Coordinates of C-alpha atoms and ligand atoms in Angstrom, one line a residue:
M191 CA 0.0 -0.2 0.3
D192 CA 1.5 3.4 -0.6
K193 CA 2.1 5.9 1.9
L194 CA 2.9 9.9 1.3
H195 CA 5.9 11.0 3.7
I196 CA 5.8 14.5 4.6
T197 CA 8.8 17.2 5.7
G198 CA 6.2 19.4 7.7
G199 CA 7.3 23.9 7.7
A200 CA 7.0 24.3 4.2
R201 CA 4.9 27.6 3.0
L202 CA 2.5 26.6 0.5
N203 CA 2.6 29.0 -1.9
G204 CA 1.5 28.7 -6.3
E205 CA -1.6 28.3 -8.4
I206 CA -2.9 25.3 -8.7
R207 CA -6.6 23.5 -10.6
V208 CA -9.3 22.5 -8.9
S209 CA -10.8 19.1 -9.9
G210 CA -14.3 18.4 -11.2
A211 CA -16.6 17.0 -7.7
K212 CA -16.1 13.4 -7.4
N213 CA -19.4 13.5 -5.6
A214 CA -21.2 15.0 -8.7
A215 CA -19.2 12.5 -11.2
L216 CA -20.6 9.8 -9.6
P217 CA -24.4 10.0 -10.0
I218 CA -23.3 12.0 -13.1
L219 CA -21.7 8.8 -14.6
C220 CA -24.4 6.6 -13.4
A221 CA -27.3 8.7 -15.6
S222 CA -26.0 7.2 -18.3
L223 CA -28.5 4.4 -17.8
L224 CA -31.1 6.5 -18.2
T225 CA -30.7 7.0 -22.0
A226 CA -29.7 4.7 -24.8
D227 CA -27.6 7.6 -26.5
A228 CA -24.2 8.9 -26.0
L229 CA -23.0 11.3 -22.8
A230 CA -20.0 13.1 -23.0
V231 CA -19.1 14.0 -19.6
G232 CA -15.9 17.0 -18.9
N233 CA -14.3 17.4 -15.7
V234 CA -14.3 13.8 -14.8
P235 CA -11.4 13.8 -12.5
A236 CA -9.0 10.3 -12.3
L237 CA -9.5 9.1 -9.5
N238 CA -10.3 5.1 -7.4
D239 CA -14.3 5.8 -7.2
V240 CA -14.5 7.3 -10.8
D241 CA -12.6 4.0 -12.1
T242 CA -14.8 1.9 -9.8
T243 CA -18.0 3.5 -11.4
L244 CA -17.2 3.0 -14.7
R245 CA -16.2 -0.5 -13.8
L246 CA -19.7 -1.2 -12.9
L247 CA -21.1 0.6 -15.5
E248 CA -19.2 -1.6 -17.9
R249 CA -20.4 -4.8 -16.1
L250 CA -23.6 -4.0 -16.9
G251 CA -22.7 -3.9 -20.5
V252 CA -22.4 0.8 -20.6
R253 CA -19.5 1.3 -23.3
A254 CA -17.6 3.9 -21.5
R255 CA -14.5 5.6 -23.1
R256 CA -11.9 8.0 -21.0
A257 CA -10.7 10.3 -23.8
A258 CA -7.5 11.6 -23.1
D259 CA -8.4 14.7 -21.8
D260 CA -10.6 14.9 -18.6
T261 CA -13.7 13.1 -20.9
V262 CA -15.3 10.1 -20.6
E263 CA -18.0 9.4 -23.3
L264 CA -20.6 6.2 -22.4
R265 CA -23.5 4.8 -24.1
A266 CA -26.3 2.4 -22.8
N267 CA -27.3 0.7 -25.8
Q268 CA -26.4 -2.5 -25.4
V269 CA -26.9 -2.9 -21.3
A270 CA -27.4 -6.8 -20.4
S271 CA -27.3 -6.9 -16.8
V272 CA -29.2 -5.2 -14.2
E273 CA -26.9 -6.4 -11.3
A274 CA -24.4 -4.6 -9.6
P275 CA -22.6 -7.1 -7.4
Y276 CA -21.1 -7.0 -4.6
D277 CA -17.7 -7.2 -5.1
L278 CA -18.2 -3.4 -6.7
V279 CA -20.9 -2.2 -4.0
K280 CA -19.2 -3.3 -1.2
T281 CA -15.8 -1.2 -2.3
M282 CA -18.0 1.6 -2.8
R283 CA -21.2 2.7 -1.2
A284 CA -21.9 5.6 -3.9
S285 CA -22.3 1.9 -6.1
I286 CA -26.7 2.6 -5.0
L287 CA -26.5 5.0 -7.5
V288 CA -27.2 2.5 -10.1
L289 CA -30.2 1.6 -8.2
G290 CA -32.9 4.1 -9.5
P291 CA -31.8 4.5 -13.4
L292 CA -31.7 1.1 -13.8
L293 CA -35.2 0.6 -12.2
A294 CA -36.2 3.7 -14.1
R295 CA -35.2 2.3 -18.2
F296 CA -35.2 -1.6 -17.6
G297 CA -38.2 -2.4 -14.8
E298 CA -35.6 -4.3 -12.6
A299 CA -32.4 -3.7 -11.2
H300 CA -30.8 -5.9 -8.7
V301 CA -28.1 -4.1 -6.1
S302 CA -26.1 -5.3 -3.5
L303 CA -26.8 -3.6 0.3
P304 CA -23.5 -1.9 0.6
G305 CA -22.8 -2.9 4.4
G306 CA -20.8 -1.6 7.0
C307 CA -19.0 1.6 6.9
A308 CA -16.6 3.2 8.9
I309 CA -17.9 6.8 9.5
G310 CA -21.7 5.3 10.6
Q311 CA -24.3 3.0 9.6
R312 CA -25.2 4.7 6.2
P313 CA -28.3 2.4 5.8
V314 CA -30.5 2.9 2.3
D315 CA -33.5 2.8 3.9
Q316 CA -34.8 6.1 2.5
H317 CA -33.7 5.4 -1.5
I318 CA -36.2 2.2 -1.1
K319 CA -38.7 3.9 0.8
G320 CA -38.8 6.7 -1.8
L321 CA -38.5 4.0 -5.0
A322 CA -41.6 1.8 -3.6
A323 CA -43.7 5.5 -3.2
L324 CA -42.8 5.1 -7.0
G325 CA -44.7 1.6 -7.3
A326 CA -41.5 -0.7 -7.2
E327 CA -41.7 -3.8 -5.7
I328 CA -39.0 -4.4 -3.4
R329 CA -37.9 -7.2 -1.9
I330 CA -34.3 -8.2 -0.1
E331 CA -33.1 -10.7 -0.8
H332 CA -29.6 -12.7 0.0
G333 CA -27.7 -9.3 0.5
Y334 CA -28.9 -7.3 -2.6
V335 CA -32.2 -5.1 -3.2
V336 CA -34.5 -6.5 -5.8
A337 CA -36.2 -3.6 -7.4
R338 CA -39.0 -4.5 -10.6
A339 CA -42.0 -1.8 -11.7
K340 CA -43.3 -1.7 -15.1
R341 CA -43.0 1.8 -15.3
L342 CA -42.7 4.0 -12.3
K343 CA -45.8 6.2 -11.1
G344 CA -44.6 9.7 -9.7
A345 CA -45.5 10.7 -6.4
S346 CA -45.2 12.3 -3.4
V347 CA -42.1 10.9 -1.3
R348 CA -40.5 12.9 1.9
T349 CA -37.8 11.5 3.5
D350 CA -37.2 11.8 7.2
M351 CA -33.8 13.2 6.7
I352 CA -31.6 14.7 3.8
T353 CA -30.2 12.7 1.8
V354 CA -27.9 13.8 -0.9
T355 CA -27.5 10.3 -2.6
G356 CA -31.1 9.4 -1.6
T357 CA -32.4 12.8 -3.4
E358 CA -30.0 11.5 -6.1
N359 CA -31.4 8.4 -7.2
L360 CA -34.9 9.3 -6.7
M361 CA -34.5 11.9 -9.1
M362 CA -32.7 9.4 -11.2
A363 CA -35.7 7.2 -10.9
A364 CA -38.2 10.1 -11.3
V365 CA -37.5 11.8 -14.5
L366 CA -38.5 8.5 -16.2
A367 CA -41.7 7.8 -14.4
D368 CA -45.1 7.8 -15.3
G369 CA -47.0 11.9 -13.9
R370 CA -45.0 14.2 -11.2
T371 CA -43.1 13.0 -8.5
V372 CA -42.5 16.1 -5.6
L373 CA -39.4 15.6 -3.6
Q374 CA -39.9 17.1 -0.3
N375 CA -37.3 17.0 2.0
A376 CA -34.4 17.3 -1.0
A377 CA -31.1 17.8 -0.3
R378 CA -29.7 20.5 -1.2
E379 CA -26.1 19.9 -2.4
P380 CA -24.3 21.3 -5.3
E381 CA -23.5 17.8 -7.0
V382 CA -27.5 17.6 -6.6
V383 CA -28.2 20.6 -8.8
D384 CA -25.0 19.5 -11.0
L385 CA -26.8 16.3 -11.4
A386 CA -30.2 17.7 -11.9
E387 CA -28.5 20.0 -14.9
L388 CA -27.4 17.4 -16.4
L389 CA -31.3 15.8 -16.8
I390 CA -32.7 18.4 -18.2
K391 CA -30.0 18.3 -21.2
M392 CA -30.8 14.9 -21.4
G393 CA -34.9 16.0 -21.7
A394 CA -35.6 16.1 -17.7
H395 CA -38.4 18.4 -16.9
I396 CA -37.3 19.3 -13.3
E397 CA -37.7 22.6 -11.6
G398 CA -36.6 23.4 -7.7
H399 CA -33.2 21.6 -7.6
G400 CA -31.3 23.5 -5.4
T401 CA -34.2 23.9 -3.4
D402 CA -35.7 21.4 -0.9
H403 CA -38.8 21.3 -2.6
I404 CA -38.0 19.1 -6.5
A405 CA -40.6 18.2 -9.0
I406 CA -40.2 16.5 -11.9
D407 CA -42.5 15.5 -14.4
G408 CA -41.4 12.0 -15.7
V409 CA -40.8 11.6 -19.7
E410 CA -41.1 9.1 -21.8
R411 CA -37.4 8.7 -23.1
L412 CA -34.4 11.1 -22.5
H413 CA -31.8 11.2 -25.0
G414 CA -28.2 12.5 -24.9
A415 CA -25.7 15.3 -23.4
T416 CA -23.0 16.7 -22.7
H417 CA -21.8 18.5 -19.6
R418 CA -18.9 20.0 -17.6
V419 CA -18.9 18.1 -13.9
V420 CA -18.8 21.2 -11.5
A421 CA -16.2 21.7 -9.6
D422 CA -14.9 20.1 -6.0
R423 CA -15.8 22.3 -3.2
I424 CA -14.0 19.6 -0.7
E425 CA -10.5 19.5 -2.2
A426 CA -10.5 23.2 -3.1
G427 CA -11.6 23.8 0.9
T428 CA -9.0 21.2 1.9
F429 CA -6.0 23.3 0.2
L430 CA -7.2 26.3 1.8
C431 CA -6.9 24.5 5.3
A432 CA -3.5 23.3 4.3
V433 CA -2.3 26.9 3.1
A434 CA -4.7 28.0 6.5
A435 CA -2.4 25.7 8.5
T436 CA 1.1 26.4 6.7
G437 CA 1.1 30.3 5.4
G438 CA 1.1 31.0 2.1
D439 CA 0.0 32.6 -0.8
I440 CA -2.4 30.7 -2.8
V441 CA -4.5 30.6 -6.2
L442 CA -7.2 27.5 -6.4
R443 CA -8.4 27.9 -10.7
D444 CA -11.5 26.3 -12.2
A445 CA -13.4 26.3 -8.4
A446 CA -16.5 27.0 -8.0
P447 CA -16.3 29.8 -5.1
A448 CA -19.9 30.5 -5.3
T449 CA -20.5 26.4 -3.6
M450 CA -18.4 27.3 -0.7
G451 CA -19.9 29.7 1.1
A452 CA -19.9 27.9 5.2
T453 CA -15.6 26.9 3.8
L454 CA -15.1 29.8 3.3
D455 CA -16.9 32.4 6.0
K456 CA -14.6 29.5 9.3
L457 CA -11.4 29.9 7.3
R458 CA -11.5 33.9 6.8
E459 CA -12.5 33.7 10.6
A460 CA -9.9 31.4 11.4
G461 CA -7.4 34.5 10.0
L462 CA -7.1 33.2 6.5
A463 CA -7.8 36.1 3.5
V464 CA -9.6 35.2 0.8
D465 CA -11.0 36.6 -2.6
A466 CA -12.9 35.4 -4.7
G467 CA -13.9 35.8 -8.2
G468 CA -16.1 33.2 -10.5
D469 CA -13.6 30.5 -10.9
W470 CA -10.8 31.6 -8.9
I471 CA -9.7 32.0 -5.4
H472 CA -6.8 33.6 -4.2
A473 CA -6.1 33.0 -0.2
T474 CA -3.2 34.3 2.0
M475 CA -2.4 33.9 5.6
N476 CA 0.2 35.0 6.8
R477 CA -0.1 34.5 10.8
R478 CA -1.4 31.7 13.3
P479 CA -4.7 30.6 12.7
S480 CA -7.4 31.2 15.4
A481 CA -9.9 28.5 16.4
V482 CA -13.2 28.4 14.5
G483 CA -16.6 26.4 16.5
F484 CA -18.7 24.9 13.4
R485 CA -21.0 22.2 13.3
T486 CA -22.3 20.2 10.5
L487 CA -25.2 20.4 8.5
E488 CA -26.6 19.7 4.9
Y489 CA -25.8 22.4 2.6
P490 CA -25.2 25.4 2.6
G491 CA -24.1 24.2 6.0
F492 CA -20.4 23.8 7.0
A493 CA -20.5 19.9 5.2
T494 CA -19.0 16.9 7.4
D495 CA -17.2 16.5 4.0
M496 CA -14.9 19.5 5.6
Q497 CA -15.0 18.6 9.1
A498 CA -11.7 16.9 10.3
Q499 CA -9.8 18.8 7.7
L500 CA -10.9 22.2 9.7
M501 CA -10.2 20.0 12.8
A502 CA -7.1 20.0 11.8
L503 CA -6.6 23.6 11.4
N504 CA -8.2 24.0 15.2
T505 CA -5.2 21.7 16.4
I506 CA -2.5 24.6 15.8
A507 CA -5.2 27.4 16.3
D508 CA -4.7 30.4 19.1
G509 CA -7.5 29.3 21.4
T510 CA -10.2 26.2 21.8
S511 CA -12.5 25.2 19.4
V512 CA -15.9 23.4 20.0
I513 CA -16.9 20.7 16.8
V514 CA -20.0 18.9 16.4
E515 CA -21.0 16.4 13.7
T516 CA -24.4 16.3 13.2
I517 CA -24.2 14.0 10.1
F518 CA -22.8 10.7 10.9
E519 CA -22.3 8.7 14.2
N520 CA -18.7 7.7 13.4
R521 CA -16.6 10.4 11.8
Y522 CA -13.9 11.2 14.5
M523 CA -11.7 8.4 13.4
H524 CA -8.9 10.9 12.6
V525 CA -8.6 12.2 16.2
Q526 CA -6.5 9.6 17.7
E527 CA -4.3 9.9 14.8
L528 CA -4.2 13.8 15.1
S529 CA -4.0 13.2 18.5
R530 CA -0.8 10.8 17.9
M531 CA 1.1 14.0 16.6
G532 CA -0.1 16.1 19.6
A533 CA -2.9 17.1 18.7
Q534 CA -5.3 17.9 22.2
I535 CA -8.8 17.0 21.7
D536 CA -11.4 15.7 23.6
I537 CA -14.6 13.5 22.5
D538 CA -17.8 13.7 24.3
G539 CA -19.9 12.2 22.1
H540 CA -20.6 14.1 18.7
T541 CA -19.0 17.1 20.1
A542 CA -15.1 17.5 19.8
V543 CA -13.0 20.0 21.9
V544 CA -10.2 21.3 20.4
T545 CA -7.3 22.8 22.5
G546 CA -5.0 24.7 20.1
M547 CA -1.3 23.8 20.4
P548 CA 1.4 25.7 19.6
A549 CA 2.7 23.2 17.1
L550 CA 2.0 19.2 16.0
S551 CA 5.4 16.9 15.4
G552 CA 5.6 14.8 12.6
A553 CA 5.1 11.0 12.9
R554 CA 3.9 7.5 11.3
V555 CA 0.1 8.0 11.6
M556 CA -2.7 6.1 9.6
A557 CA -5.8 6.4 7.4
T558 CA -8.8 5.5 8.0
D559 CA -11.1 6.9 5.8
L560 CA -10.7 9.5 3.3
R561 CA -11.5 12.7 4.6
A562 CA -10.0 11.6 7.3
S563 CA -6.3 11.1 5.0
A564 CA -6.4 14.2 4.0
S565 CA -6.8 15.7 7.8
L566 CA -3.4 13.5 8.8
V567 CA -1.6 15.7 5.2
I568 CA -2.9 19.1 6.5
A569 CA -1.7 18.5 9.7
G570 CA 1.8 16.7 8.3
L571 CA 2.4 19.9 6.5
A572 CA 2.4 22.0 9.4
A573 CA 4.3 19.8 11.6
R574 CA 7.8 20.0 12.8
G575 CA 9.6 17.2 11.3
E576 CA 8.5 14.1 9.5
T577 CA 5.3 12.4 9.2
T578 CA 3.9 9.5 7.3
V579 CA 0.7 8.7 6.3
E580 CA -0.1 5.1 5.6
R581 CA -3.1 3.6 3.9
I582 CA -3.0 6.4 1.2
Y583 CA -5.6 4.5 -1.0
H584 CA -8.7 5.8 0.5
L585 CA -7.2 9.2 0.1
D586 CA -6.7 8.6 -3.9
R587 CA -10.3 7.1 -3.7
G588 CA -11.5 11.2 -4.1
Y589 CA -8.4 13.4 -4.3
E590 CA -6.3 13.6 -8.0
R591 CA -2.4 13.5 -7.8
M592 CA -2.9 15.5 -4.8
E593 CA 0.7 15.1 -4.0
A594 CA 1.6 16.4 -6.9
K595 CA -0.9 19.8 -6.4
L596 CA 0.7 20.2 -3.0
H597 CA 4.2 18.9 -4.6
S598 CA 3.9 22.4 -7.1
L599 CA 3.1 24.2 -4.5
G600 CA 6.5 24.2 -2.5
A601 CA 5.5 21.4 0.0
R602 CA 8.2 18.8 1.4
I603 CA 5.6 15.7 0.0
E604 CA 6.6 12.5 -1.8
R605 CA 4.2 9.2 -2.5
I606 CA 6.5 5.6 -1.2
K607 CA 4.8 3.1 -3.6
S608 CA 4.5 -0.2 -2.2
K609 CA 6.5 -2.8 -3.4
A610 CA 3.1 -5.3 -3.6
Ligands
EPU959 N1 -29.0 8.0 6.1 C1 -30.2 7.4 6.4 N2 -30.7 6.0 5.2 C2 -30.4 6.3 4.1 C3 -29.6 7.5 3.1 C4 -29.3 8.1 4.4 O1 -29.9 6.9 7.5 O2 -31.3 5.9 3.4 C5 -28.4 8.9 7.1 C6 -26.9 8.4 6.9 O3 -26.7 7.5 7.6 C7 -26.0 9.8 7.1 C8 -27.2 10.9 6.6 O4 -28.8 9.7 6.3 O5 -26.5 9.7 8.8 C9 -27.0 12.0 5.5 O6 -26.3 11.0 4.4 P1 -26.8 11.2 3.2 O7 -27.6 10.0 2.5 O8 -26.8 12.3 2.4 O9 -25.2 10.3 2.8 P2 -24.3 9.9 1.6 O10 -25.9 10.2 0.3 O11 -24.1 8.7 1.3 C10 -23.5 11.3 0.0 C11 -21.5 11.4 0.2 C12 -20.4 11.8 1.2 C13 -21.5 12.9 2.1 C14 -22.8 12.7 2.4 C15 -23.3 14.1 3.6 C16 -21.4 10.8 -2.5 C17 -21.1 9.8 -2.9 N3 -20.6 11.2 -0.9 O12 -23.1 10.1 0.8 O13 -18.9 12.2 0.9 O14 -20.2 12.5 3.3 O15 -23.3 12.7 1.3 O16 -22.7 15.1 2.6 O17 -22.1 12.0 -2.6 C18 -16.9 11.7 1.5 O18 -16.8 12.5 -0.1 O19 -15.6 11.7 1.7 C19 -18.4 11.1 1.5 C20 -18.4 11.1 2.3

């Protein structure tokens, strides 16, 4: 397994490009199942989760071709299977996103239940409840969700909680349903909006995306389209936390600052000077960060996917901060590793109290999930001495060439390839 070796203390300076958003690319690639026509998707990040999604789609019979740039062309005119097997789903929960499109277009889907996850239980009961409301007959058999429907029928669906992939799955199911579907308590994340915009280009009738009330008038069929994936607000936010921790002056190109309000507000509060235009962010840090408390919330609140990175910044900030994680029940796995670097963090249930220390000291640490890994990289960049982050396959799932981008900003970071 590859590792990252970091020598802390270098300021970050320069300019990098933000990649396309993982969490927008995954549902968008799955939307290719909704039509027999070709879909051309640009700004698709080179990530392990994208590769897994393409492998899954190919297993179903979708033809996918990655062009030399970051475009992927997909065509689902010869789908031969409606089964998403356990071996792929268990490695990536987002595989559940084929359930809605398969059922809507082919009237049948067999999708393995995802099983356990490091950051929380993450059930998919709301996906199932919503599809049942649209008229699907659903059973759980041998670890699989087995869903059937001649044609889904529009209905009003109110999910018990706000769910991002749940909203996406139901939206993809409803676009081909008979009649009007109203999704209440819908997720408002920019990635949901990006998917809706793609579906509209494919001929879907959708209104209200970006609000908690999405109305979808089903159509008989969708057609091909060309789309560019929205910028990754979490990747961009991760680099901003890094420069806030190390000090320096960086510019992020191809970013979407309009989707990053909560993160930018918190980083400004921490002392980062931020200037932003349509697709760029300029950030400067020349002092010790100030501690900033926050609670994670659904969009437009502060994203749970940024919690670990901002916590890493708080470990070296001036003051004490209180962090509350409200989305996932077990998303503090980075705390023990940060503590090994000298961080002082007390956890009580969903609340973490972080007492800022003057400095962290480098150590060997282990990544446990994607965003936890990013927080350890940030800590390593700011720490005194050497840090080795092990098990970075988690990082490779969701950050495109992270070490190369950081290296180009002046970080002393290198990947140590496993011999296996
Ligand atoms: N939930 C249920 N039942 C459901 C669905 C969700 O109880 O049927 C609960 C979850 O257990 C969780 C809460 O509702 O406590 C919210 O979960 P949500 O469904 O919104 O999460 P998700 O759709 O599985 C996406 C992102 C995650 C991100 C969350 C929250 C993708 C592919 N994944 O997951 O991204 O943390 O929304 O914003 O879009 C990451 O990129 O590191 C990542 C984990």
